[in-house]
CSV table of C-alpha atoms and ligand atoms in Angstrom, one decimal:
chain,number,residue,atom,x,y,z
A,77,MET,CA,78.3,118.7,81.1
A,78,SER,CA,76.5,116.3,83.4
A,79,ASP,CA,77.8,115.8,87.0
A,80,PRO,CA,80.3,112.9,87.3
A,81,LYS,CA,78.9,109.7,88.7
A,82,LYS,CA,80.3,108.8,92.1
A,83,LEU,CA,82.1,105.5,92.9
A,84,PHE,CA,82.5,104.1,96.4
A,85,ILE,CA,85.0,101.3,96.7
A,86,LYS,CA,85.6,99.3,99.8
A,87,THR,CA,88.6,97.1,99.8
A,88,TYR,CA,89.1,94.0,101.9
A,89,GLY,CA,92.1,91.7,102.3
A,90,CYS,CA,95.6,92.0,100.9
A,91,GLN,CA,97.7,94.8,99.3
A,92,MET,CA,97.0,93.2,95.9
A,93,ASN,CA,93.3,94.1,96.4
A,94,VAL,CA,94.4,97.7,97.3
A,95,TYR,CA,96.3,97.9,94.0
A,96,ASP,CA,93.3,96.3,92.1
A,97,SER,CA,90.9,98.8,93.6
A,98,GLU,CA,93.0,101.7,92.3
A,99,ARG,CA,93.1,100.1,88.8
A,100,MET,CA,89.3,99.5,88.9
A,101,ALA,CA,88.6,103.1,89.9
A,102,GLU,CA,90.9,104.2,87.0
A,103,ALA,CA,89.0,101.9,84.6
A,104,LEU,CA,85.6,103.3,85.7
A,105,GLY,CA,87.1,106.9,85.5
A,106,GLY,CA,86.8,106.4,81.7
A,107,GLN,CA,83.0,105.9,82.3
A,108,GLY,CA,82.7,109.2,84.0
A,109,TYR,CA,83.1,108.1,87.6
A,110,VAL,CA,85.0,109.9,90.3
A,111,GLU,CA,85.7,108.3,93.7
A,112,THR,CA,83.8,109.3,96.8
A,113,GLN,CA,84.5,108.4,100.4
A,114,SER,CA,80.8,108.6,101.3
A,115,VAL,CA,78.7,105.5,100.6
A,116,GLU,CA,75.5,107.6,100.7
A,117,ASP,CA,76.7,109.8,97.8
A,118,ALA,CA,77.6,106.8,95.6
A,119,ASP,CA,76.0,105.9,92.2
A,120,MET,CA,78.0,102.7,92.3
A,121,ILE,CA,79.3,100.7,95.3
A,122,LEU,CA,82.0,98.2,94.6
A,123,LEU,CA,83.1,95.7,97.3
A,124,ASN,CA,86.6,94.4,96.5
A,125,THR,CA,86.5,91.2,98.5
A,126,CYS,CA,88.8,88.6,100.1
A,127,HIS,CA,88.1,84.9,100.4
A,128,ILE,CA,91.1,83.8,102.3
A,129,ARG,CA,89.2,83.1,105.5
A,130,GLU,CA,85.6,82.3,106.1
A,131,LYS,CA,85.0,85.4,108.2
A,132,ALA,CA,86.3,87.6,105.4
A,133,ALA,CA,83.6,86.2,103.0
A,134,GLU,CA,80.8,86.4,105.5
A,135,LYS,CA,81.6,90.1,106.2
A,136,VAL,CA,80.8,90.8,102.5
A,137,TYR,CA,77.3,89.4,102.8
A,138,SER,CA,76.6,91.3,105.9
A,139,GLU,CA,77.9,94.5,104.3
A,140,LEU,CA,75.7,93.9,101.3
A,141,GLY,CA,72.6,93.5,103.5
A,142,ARG,CA,73.3,97.0,104.9
A,143,PHE,CA,72.9,98.6,101.4
A,144,LYS,CA,69.2,97.7,101.2
A,145,GLY,CA,68.0,101.1,102.5
A,146,LEU,CA,70.4,102.9,100.2
A,147,LYS,CA,69.2,101.1,97.1
A,148,ALA,CA,65.5,101.6,98.1
A,149,ALA,CA,66.2,105.4,98.4
A,150,LYS,CA,68.2,105.5,95.1
A,151,PRO,CA,67.0,102.9,92.6
A,152,ASP,CA,69.7,103.8,90.1
A,153,LEU,CA,72.4,102.8,92.6
A,154,LYS,CA,74.5,99.9,91.2
A,155,ILE,CA,76.1,97.4,93.6
A,156,GLY,CA,79.1,95.3,92.5
A,157,VAL,CA,81.2,92.6,94.0
A,158,ALA,CA,84.8,92.2,92.8
A,159,GLY,CA,87.7,90.2,94.1
A,160,CYS,CA,88.1,86.6,95.3
A,161,VAL,CA,84.6,86.1,96.8
A,162,ALA,CA,83.3,87.2,93.4
A,163,GLN,CA,85.6,84.6,91.7
A,164,ALA,CA,84.8,81.8,94.2
A,165,GLU,CA,81.0,82.3,94.4
A,166,GLY,CA,80.1,83.9,91.1
A,167,GLU,CA,76.3,83.7,90.4
A,168,GLU,CA,75.6,82.4,93.9
A,169,ILE,CA,76.2,86.0,95.2
A,170,MET,CA,73.3,87.3,93.0
A,171,ARG,CA,71.1,84.5,94.2
A,172,ARG,CA,72.0,85.1,97.8
A,173,GLN,CA,71.8,88.9,97.6
A,174,PRO,CA,69.5,90.1,94.7
A,175,LEU,CA,70.7,93.7,95.4
A,176,VAL,CA,73.9,92.9,93.6
A,177,ASP,CA,74.0,94.1,89.9
A,178,LEU,CA,77.5,93.2,89.0
A,179,VAL,CA,80.0,90.4,89.9
A,180,VAL,CA,83.6,90.6,88.5
A,181,GLY,CA,86.5,88.3,89.3
A,182,PRO,CA,90.1,89.5,89.7
A,183,GLN,CA,91.2,88.5,86.2
A,184,SER,CA,88.4,90.4,84.4
A,185,TYR,CA,88.8,94.0,85.8
A,186,HIS,CA,89.6,95.3,82.3
A,187,ARG,CA,86.1,94.4,81.3
A,188,LEU,CA,84.5,96.6,84.0
A,189,PRO,CA,83.4,99.4,81.6
A,190,GLU,CA,81.3,96.9,79.6
A,191,LEU,CA,80.0,95.3,82.7
A,192,GLU,CA,79.1,98.6,84.2
A,193,ALA,CA,77.2,99.6,81.0
A,194,LYS,CA,75.3,96.3,81.2
A,195,ALA,CA,74.4,96.9,84.8
A,196,ARG,CA,73.3,100.5,83.9
A,197,ALA,CA,71.0,99.0,81.3
A,198,GLY,CA,69.3,97.1,84.0
A,199,GLU,CA,70.8,93.7,83.3
A,200,LYS,CA,72.8,91.5,85.7
A,201,ALA,CA,76.4,91.6,84.8
A,202,LEU,CA,78.8,88.7,85.6
A,203,ASP,CA,82.3,87.9,84.6
A,204,THR,CA,84.5,85.4,86.4
A,205,ASP,CA,86.5,84.1,83.5
A,206,PHE,CA,90.3,83.6,83.4
A,207,PRO,CA,90.6,85.3,80.0
A,208,GLU,CA,93.5,84.7,77.6
A,209,GLU,CA,94.2,88.5,77.2
A,210,ASP,CA,96.4,90.3,79.7
A,211,LYS,CA,94.2,92.4,81.9
A,212,PHE,CA,97.0,94.8,82.7
A,213,GLU,CA,97.6,95.6,79.0
A,214,LYS,CA,93.9,96.1,78.4
A,215,LEU,CA,93.4,98.3,81.5
A,216,LYS,CA,93.2,102.0,80.7
A,217,SER,CA,96.6,103.6,81.1
A,218,ARG,CA,97.1,105.2,84.5
A,219,PRO,CA,96.2,108.9,84.9
A,220,LYS,CA,98.9,111.5,85.2
A,221,ALA,CA,97.7,113.3,88.3
A,222,LYS,CA,100.0,113.8,91.3
A,223,ARG,CA,99.7,111.2,94.0
A,224,GLY,CA,101.1,110.2,97.4
A,225,PRO,CA,104.7,109.2,97.8
A,226,THR,CA,104.2,105.4,98.2
A,227,ALA,CA,102.6,103.0,95.7
A,228,PHE,CA,101.9,99.3,95.2
A,229,LEU,CA,102.7,97.7,91.8
A,230,THR,CA,101.5,94.2,91.0
A,231,VAL,CA,104.2,92.3,89.1
A,232,GLN,CA,103.0,88.7,89.6
A,233,GLU,CA,99.6,87.1,90.2
A,234,GLY,CA,98.3,83.7,91.1
A,235,CYS,CA,100.0,80.7,92.6
A,236,ASP,CA,100.9,77.2,91.7
A,237,LYS,CA,101.9,76.1,95.2
A,238,PHE,CA,98.6,74.7,96.4
A,239,CYS,CA,99.2,74.9,100.2
A,240,ALA,CA,96.5,72.6,101.6
A,241,PHE,CA,94.7,75.4,103.4
A,242,CYS,CA,94.7,78.1,100.8
A,243,VAL,CA,92.1,79.3,98.2
A,244,VAL,CA,94.5,81.6,96.2
A,245,PRO,CA,95.4,79.0,93.5
A,246,TYR,CA,91.6,78.6,92.9
A,247,THR,CA,90.5,82.3,93.1
A,248,ARG,CA,93.5,84.0,91.5
A,249,GLY,CA,94.5,81.2,89.1
A,250,ALA,CA,97.9,80.0,87.9
A,251,GLU,CA,101.0,81.9,88.6
A,252,VAL,CA,101.7,84.6,85.9
A,253,SER,CA,104.4,87.2,85.8
A,254,ARG,CA,104.0,90.5,84.0
A,255,PRO,CA,106.7,91.4,81.4
A,256,ALA,CA,109.4,93.6,82.8
A,257,ASP,CA,109.1,96.4,80.3
A,258,ARG,CA,105.5,97.0,81.3
A,259,ILE,CA,106.3,97.1,85.0
A,260,LEU,CA,109.2,99.5,84.4
A,261,ARG,CA,106.9,101.7,82.3
A,262,GLU,CA,104.3,101.8,85.1
A,263,ALA,CA,107.0,102.4,87.7
A,264,ASN,CA,108.4,105.4,85.7
A,265,GLU,CA,104.9,106.8,85.4
A,266,LEU,CA,104.4,106.5,89.2
A,267,VAL,CA,107.7,108.2,89.9
A,268,GLU,CA,106.7,111.1,87.5
A,269,ARG,CA,103.5,111.4,89.6
A,270,GLY,CA,105.5,111.9,92.8
A,271,VAL,CA,106.0,108.3,94.0
A,272,ARG,CA,109.2,107.7,95.9
A,273,GLU,CA,108.7,104.2,97.2
A,274,ILE,CA,107.2,101.2,95.3
A,275,THR,CA,106.2,97.9,96.8
A,276,LEU,CA,106.2,95.2,94.2
A,277,LEU,CA,103.3,92.8,94.8
A,278,GLY,CA,102.5,89.2,94.1
A,279,GLN,CA,101.0,86.2,95.9
A,280,ASN,CA,104.4,84.7,95.3
A,281,VAL,CA,106.4,87.8,94.4
A,282,ASN,CA,109.8,86.2,94.6
A,283,ALA,CA,108.8,83.5,92.1
A,284,TYR,CA,108.6,86.4,89.6
A,285,HIS,CA,110.0,85.4,86.2
A,286,GLY,CA,108.6,88.0,83.7
A,287,ALA,CA,109.9,88.3,80.2
A,288,GLY,CA,112.9,90.7,79.9
A,289,PRO,CA,115.1,91.8,77.0
A,290,ASN,CA,117.4,88.7,77.5
A,291,GLY,CA,114.9,86.0,78.5
A,292,ASP,CA,113.1,85.8,81.8
A,293,MET,CA,114.1,88.2,84.5
A,294,THR,CA,114.2,87.3,88.2
A,295,LEU,CA,112.8,89.5,90.9
A,296,ALA,CA,116.3,90.6,91.8
A,297,GLY,CA,116.9,91.5,88.1
A,298,LEU,CA,113.7,93.6,88.1
A,299,ILE,CA,114.8,95.3,91.4
A,300,TRP,CA,118.1,96.2,89.8
A,301,GLU,CA,116.3,97.7,86.8
A,302,LEU,CA,114.0,99.7,89.2
A,303,ASP,CA,117.1,100.8,91.1
A,304,LYS,CA,118.2,102.8,87.9
A,305,ILE,CA,115.1,105.0,88.0
A,306,ASP,CA,116.0,108.5,89.2
A,307,GLY,CA,113.6,109.8,91.9
A,308,LEU,CA,112.6,106.3,93.0
A,309,GLU,CA,114.3,106.0,96.4
A,310,ARG,CA,112.8,102.9,98.0
A,311,ILE,CA,111.9,99.4,96.8
A,312,ARG,CA,110.0,96.8,98.8
A,313,PHE,CA,108.3,93.5,97.7
A,314,THR,CA,105.7,91.2,99.2
A,315,THR,CA,104.7,88.3,99.7
A,316,SER,CA,107.6,85.9,99.3
A,317,HIS,CA,107.7,82.1,99.7
A,318,PRO,CA,110.7,80.6,101.4
A,319,ASN,CA,111.3,78.2,98.5
A,320,ASP,CA,111.7,81.0,96.0
A,321,MET,CA,114.2,83.1,98.0
A,322,SER,CA,117.0,82.8,95.4
A,323,ASP,CA,120.7,83.6,95.9
A,324,ASP,CA,120.5,86.8,93.7
A,325,LEU,CA,117.6,88.1,95.7
A,326,ILE,CA,119.4,87.5,99.0
A,327,GLU,CA,122.5,89.2,97.6
A,328,ALA,CA,120.4,92.2,96.5
A,329,HIS,CA,119.4,92.7,100.1
A,330,GLY,CA,123.1,93.3,100.9
A,331,THR,CA,124.0,95.3,97.9
A,332,CYS,CA,121.0,97.3,96.6
A,333,ALA,CA,120.8,100.5,98.7
A,334,LYS,CA,117.2,101.2,97.5
A,335,LEU,CA,116.0,97.8,98.6
A,336,MET,CA,114.6,98.3,102.1
A,337,PRO,CA,115.8,96.1,105.0
A,338,TYR,CA,112.4,94.5,105.6
A,339,LEU,CA,111.2,91.0,104.5
A,340,HIS,CA,107.8,89.4,104.8
A,341,LEU,CA,108.6,85.7,104.6
A,342,PRO,CA,105.7,83.5,105.9
A,343,VAL,CA,106.5,80.2,107.4
A,344,GLN,CA,103.0,79.3,108.7
A,345,ALA,CA,104.1,76.8,111.3
A,346,GLY,CA,107.2,75.5,113.2
A,347,SER,CA,106.4,71.7,113.1
A,348,ASP,CA,107.7,69.7,110.2
A,349,LYS,CA,104.8,67.4,110.4
A,350,ILE,CA,102.4,70.2,110.0
A,351,LEU,CA,104.4,71.9,107.3
A,352,LYS,CA,104.4,68.7,105.4
A,353,ARG,CA,100.6,68.3,105.8
A,354,MET,CA,100.3,72.0,104.7
A,355,ASN,CA,102.2,71.1,101.5
A,356,ARG,CA,104.7,73.9,102.2
A,357,SER,CA,107.7,71.9,100.9
A,358,HIS,CA,110.1,73.6,103.4
A,359,THR,CA,111.0,72.5,106.9
A,360,ALA,CA,111.4,74.7,110.0
A,361,GLU,CA,115.2,74.1,109.9
A,362,SER,CA,115.5,75.0,106.2
A,363,TYR,CA,113.5,78.2,106.9
A,364,LEU,CA,115.8,79.1,109.9
A,365,ARG,CA,119.0,78.5,107.8
A,366,LEU,CA,117.5,80.7,105.0
A,367,ILE,CA,117.0,83.5,107.5
A,368,GLU,CA,120.6,83.1,108.7
A,369,ARG,CA,121.7,83.6,105.1
A,370,ILE,CA,119.5,86.6,104.6
A,371,ARG,CA,120.7,88.2,107.9
A,372,ALA,CA,124.3,87.5,106.8
A,373,ALA,CA,123.7,89.5,103.7
A,374,ARG,CA,121.8,92.3,105.6
A,375,PRO,CA,122.3,92.1,109.3
A,376,ASP,CA,119.7,94.7,110.3
A,377,ILE,CA,116.9,93.3,108.2
A,378,LEU,CA,113.6,93.2,110.0
A,379,MET,CA,111.7,90.0,109.5
A,380,SER,CA,108.0,89.6,109.2
A,381,GLY,CA,105.8,86.5,108.8
A,382,ASP,CA,102.5,84.8,108.7
A,383,PHE,CA,101.3,81.9,110.9
A,384,ILE,CA,98.3,79.6,111.0
A,385,VAL,CA,97.4,77.9,114.3
A,386,GLY,CA,95.0,75.1,114.8
A,387,PHE,CA,95.7,73.5,111.4
A,388,PRO,CA,94.1,70.0,111.2
A,389,GLU,CA,95.9,67.5,113.4
A,390,GLU,CA,98.1,70.2,115.1
A,391,THR,CA,99.0,68.9,118.6
A,392,GLU,CA,100.2,71.0,121.5
A,393,ALA,CA,103.8,69.7,120.7
A,394,ASP,CA,103.4,70.9,117.1
A,395,PHE,CA,102.3,74.3,118.4
A,396,GLN,CA,105.2,74.5,120.8
A,397,ALA,CA,107.5,74.0,117.7
A,398,THR,CA,105.9,77.2,116.3
A,399,LEU,CA,106.5,79.1,119.5
A,400,ASP,CA,110.2,77.9,119.4
A,401,LEU,CA,110.6,79.0,115.9
A,402,VAL,CA,109.1,82.5,116.7
A,403,GLU,CA,111.5,82.8,119.7
A,404,GLU,CA,114.4,82.0,117.4
A,405,VAL,CA,113.5,84.4,114.6
A,406,ARG,CA,112.1,87.3,116.6
A,407,TYR,CA,109.8,88.9,114.1
A,408,GLY,CA,109.4,92.7,113.9
A,409,TYR,CA,105.9,92.1,112.6
A,410,ALA,CA,103.9,88.9,112.2
A,411,TYR,CA,100.3,88.1,111.3
A,412,SER,CA,98.8,85.1,112.9
A,413,PHE,CA,95.4,83.5,112.0
A,414,LYS,CA,93.3,80.7,113.3
A,415,TYR,CA,92.9,78.0,110.7
A,416,SER,CA,89.7,78.6,108.7
A,417,THR,CA,88.2,75.8,106.7
A,418,ARG,CA,88.0,76.7,103.0
A,419,PRO,CA,85.7,74.4,101.1
A,420,GLY,CA,87.4,72.8,98.1
A,421,THR,CA,90.9,72.9,99.7
A,422,PRO,CA,92.5,69.6,100.8
A,423,ALA,CA,92.7,70.4,104.5
A,424,ALA,CA,89.0,71.1,104.7
A,425,GLU,CA,88.3,67.3,104.8
A,426,ARG,CA,90.7,66.6,107.7
A,427,ALA,CA,90.1,66.2,111.4
A,428,GLN,CA,89.8,69.7,112.8
A,429,VAL,CA,91.3,71.0,116.0
A,430,ASP,CA,88.9,72.0,118.8
A,431,PRO,CA,88.1,75.7,118.2
A,432,ALA,CA,88.6,76.7,121.9
A,433,GLU,CA,92.1,75.1,121.8
A,434,ALA,CA,92.9,76.9,118.6
A,435,ASP,CA,91.8,80.2,120.1
A,436,ASP,CA,94.0,79.6,123.1
A,437,ARG,CA,97.0,78.9,120.9
A,438,LEU,CA,96.3,82.0,118.8
A,439,GLN,CA,96.4,84.1,122.0
A,440,ARG,CA,99.6,82.5,123.2
A,441,LEU,CA,101.3,83.0,119.9
A,442,GLN,CA,100.2,86.6,119.6
A,443,ALA,CA,101.5,87.3,123.1
A,444,VAL,CA,105.0,86.2,122.0
A,445,ILE,CA,104.9,88.0,118.7
A,446,THR,CA,103.7,91.2,120.4
A,447,ARG,CA,106.4,91.0,123.0
A,448,HIS,CA,109.1,90.7,120.3
A,449,GLN,CA,107.5,93.4,118.2
A,450,ARG,CA,107.5,95.8,121.1
A,451,GLU,CA,111.1,94.9,122.1
A,452,ILE,CA,112.3,95.5,118.6
A,453,GLN,CA,110.4,98.8,118.3
A,454,ASP,CA,111.7,100.0,121.7
A,455,SER,CA,115.3,99.1,120.6
A,456,MET,CA,115.0,101.8,118.0
A,457,VAL,CA,115.0,104.6,120.6
A,458,GLY,CA,118.3,106.5,120.4
A,459,ARG,CA,118.9,105.2,116.8
A,460,GLU,CA,118.9,107.3,113.7
A,461,VAL,CA,116.7,106.0,110.9
A,462,SER,CA,115.6,107.3,107.5
A,463,VAL,CA,112.0,108.3,107.2
A,464,LEU,CA,109.9,108.8,104.1
A,465,PHE,CA,107.1,111.2,105.2
A,466,GLU,CA,103.7,110.3,103.9
A,467,LYS,CA,101.0,112.6,105.5
A,468,PRO,CA,100.3,115.0,108.3
A,469,GLY,CA,99.8,113.5,111.7
A,470,ARG,CA,96.9,114.2,114.1
A,471,LEU,CA,98.7,117.1,115.9
A,472,PRO,CA,99.3,120.4,114.2
A,473,GLY,CA,102.7,120.6,112.6
A,474,GLN,CA,103.2,116.8,112.8
A,475,MET,CA,104.2,114.6,109.9
A,476,VAL,CA,104.0,110.8,109.8
A,477,GLY,CA,106.2,108.5,107.7
A,478,LYS,CA,107.8,105.1,107.6
A,479,SER,CA,111.3,104.1,108.5
A,480,GLU,CA,113.3,101.7,106.3
A,481,TYR,CA,112.1,99.0,108.7
A,482,LEU,CA,108.4,100.0,108.1
A,483,HIS,CA,107.9,101.4,111.6
A,484,ALA,CA,105.5,104.4,111.6
A,485,VAL,CA,107.4,107.5,112.8
A,486,HIS,CA,105.9,110.8,113.9
A,487,VAL,CA,108.0,114.0,113.8
A,488,GLN,CA,106.9,117.4,115.0
A,489,ASP,CA,108.3,119.9,112.4
A,490,PRO,CA,106.1,122.3,110.4
A,491,GLY,CA,108.8,122.5,107.6
A,492,LEU,CA,108.3,118.8,106.6
A,493,GLU,CA,106.4,117.8,103.5
A,494,ALA,CA,105.0,114.6,102.2
A,495,GLY,CA,107.4,112.8,99.9
A,496,GLN,CA,110.5,114.1,101.8
A,497,ILE,CA,113.0,111.6,103.1
A,498,ALA,CA,115.0,112.7,106.2
A,499,ARG,CA,117.3,111.3,108.8
A,500,VAL,CA,115.4,111.1,112.2
A,501,ARG,CA,116.6,110.3,115.7
A,502,ILE,CA,114.1,108.2,117.5
A,503,VAL,CA,113.3,109.6,120.9
A,504,ALA,CA,110.3,107.5,122.1
A,505,SER,CA,108.4,104.3,121.3
A,506,GLY,CA,104.6,104.0,121.7
A,507,PRO,CA,102.3,101.0,121.2
A,508,ASN,CA,102.1,101.3,117.4
A,509,SER,CA,104.6,104.0,116.4
A,510,LEU,CA,107.8,105.8,117.1
A,511,ALA,CA,108.4,109.5,117.8
A,512,GLY,CA,111.5,111.2,116.5
A,513,GLU,CA,113.3,114.4,115.8
A,514,LEU,CA,115.1,115.5,112.7
A,515,ALA,CA,118.7,114.5,113.0
B,1353,SAM,N1,101.5,83.5,99.4
B,1353,SAM,C1,101.7,83.8,100.7
B,1353,SAM,C2,102.5,82.7,101.4
B,1353,SAM,O1,102.8,81.7,100.8
B,1353,SAM,O2,102.6,82.7,102.6
B,1353,SAM,C3,100.4,84.1,101.5
B,1353,SAM,C4,99.2,84.5,100.9
B,1353,SAM,S1,97.7,84.5,101.9
B,1353,SAM,C5,96.8,85.7,101.0
B,1353,SAM,C6,98.1,85.3,103.3
B,1353,SAM,C7,98.0,84.5,104.6
B,1353,SAM,O3,96.7,84.1,104.9
B,1353,SAM,C8,98.8,83.2,104.5
B,1353,SAM,O4,100.2,83.4,104.7
B,1353,SAM,C9,98.2,82.4,105.7
B,1353,SAM,O5,98.9,82.7,106.9
B,1353,SAM,C10,96.8,83.0,105.7
B,1353,SAM,N2,95.8,82.0,105.3
B,1353,SAM,C11,95.6,81.5,104.1
B,1353,SAM,N3,94.7,80.6,104.1
B,1353,SAM,C12,94.2,80.5,105.3
B,1353,SAM,C13,93.2,79.7,106.0
B,1353,SAM,N4,92.5,78.8,105.3
B,1353,SAM,N5,93.0,79.9,107.3
B,1353,SAM,C14,93.8,80.8,108.0
B,1353,SAM,N6,94.7,81.5,107.4
B,1353,SAM,C15,94.9,81.4,106.1
B,1354,SF4,FE1,98.3,80.3,99.2
B,1354,SF4,FE2,100.8,81.4,99.5
B,1354,SF4,FE3,100.5,78.8,99.6
B,1354,SF4,FE4,100.1,80.0,97.3
B,1354,SF4,S1,102.0,79.9,98.5
B,1354,SF4,S2,98.9,78.4,98.1
B,1354,SF4,S3,99.2,81.9,98.0
B,1354,SF4,S4,99.7,80.3,101.1
C-alpha cells in the first residue's frame, strides 16, 4: 500500500470555518489523505479563509506567497483556497497567485474529492457555486475514531439580514437550516466518539428553523432534543442575533441544565443612529431590555458581544453611546473591531471615519471591555464552578478545561483525565485563565 498523502489545513476566521475544516479533512480522507501539522510535509495545502475584514483577506495572499519555495521544491504539491475569500474572489485568486491549483467556496466542500482529482491531473479546479444539493448530506459520513471532549456542529448557514457592513450574506449565501434529524444523528455520533460538549454553530444560529417531525423546529426545540442524549453534558450555541432571541430560547436558559450560562449576542454599537445605518433593526434600548429578560431567566449568565467602531458617520457622541452600553451590560468577553470597508456592501460607499480616530476609539473601547472582563474573572475567585477538562496543561500533572462560563481553568491533579467534568474551587485569577482545586 502506498503511503498516505499528507494534508495541511490552515483555518482563519470563525468557528464555522473550524467545523468546515474538519469536514473537509474528512472528505479528503476518502482520497487517501491524512492530516499533518507540518506544512513542509504536505502534499496538499488548504487555506480555509475569512473575508470578514480586509486584513483577513490580505493575510491569505501573503501566506500564499510564502509557499513559492515549497512548490518549487515539490512540484506535486497542490495548493487550495477554501472559505469566504475563495467565494468572494473566485478565479481572481488564481490570476493573482498562479501557485493556486484549487479554489472551493463554502457551499461546495462535498465536491472536494472531484476537485482534488482534477488538480492532481494538472488542471486548475474551481467551484464557487451555491449548488441545489445539501452539502452536509453529500459529505462523507464522519469517521468513528475517538476525539476530544468538545465539538462544533453547524446547524444553520448563511444570513438574510444584510447588515450594511457585512459580507456574510454574499459569501455564505441565504439563510438555510439543516433538518433536525441529521443534526441529532451527527450529535449522537459525536457523543459516541467521546464528545461531552457541543457548540451549535450558525451565522444566525438563533434564527434556526430546521425541519422537524412536527414542522419546523426552533433552536430551543433542537436544544431540548439534544438535552435527551445521554453522555452529552453541555450545550452551547453561537452566534445569535438580538432580533431572533425568542421567548422559548430565553426560557431554555433558565430551565435546561445542559445549556451553559454563556451567550454571545453581538450588538455592534450603542448609538441608535449608527444601528439604523448598520441596518441592525434593533435599538440600544431594545437590546438592553432583552438582556434584562435573559438575566431574569438565568441570573448568572455571562454575556459576550461584538462591536464595530469607526463605522461611517460615527461621531464621538455615537461612540460614547457604545461605551455607555458596554458599561451597562458588563461583558465577560467581547470582540471589537475597527470598521473595515468591504467592497460591494452598502456602507463601503459612505463617508469614512478618520482611521486615526477609529484606532483611538478602538483602544478606548478595548480598555473598558478588558477592565470588565478582568473584574468578572477575578470575581470567580472563591467560587465553585464546574469544569470540563480538555487537555493537559503546560506543567506536569496539570489539566486545563473550561468552566460553564467559558473561562479557561487550570487544575493541578495527576488523576484528572480529558473529558472529565468536576467541581472546582477557584483559587486565583491570571490574565487569561483561572487556577482552581478540585472541590
Ligand atoms: N452574525 C453575527 C452578528 O450578527 O453579529 C456576526 C457574524 S460576523 C462573522 C462576526 C463579527 O465581525 C460581527 O459581529 C462584526 O462585529 C464583525 N464584522 C463584520 N463585518 C465587519 C466589517 N466590515 N468591519 C469590521 N468588523 C466586521
Ligand atoms: Fe453579517 Fe451577522 Fe449582520 Fe448577518 S446578521 S449580515 S452575519 S453581521
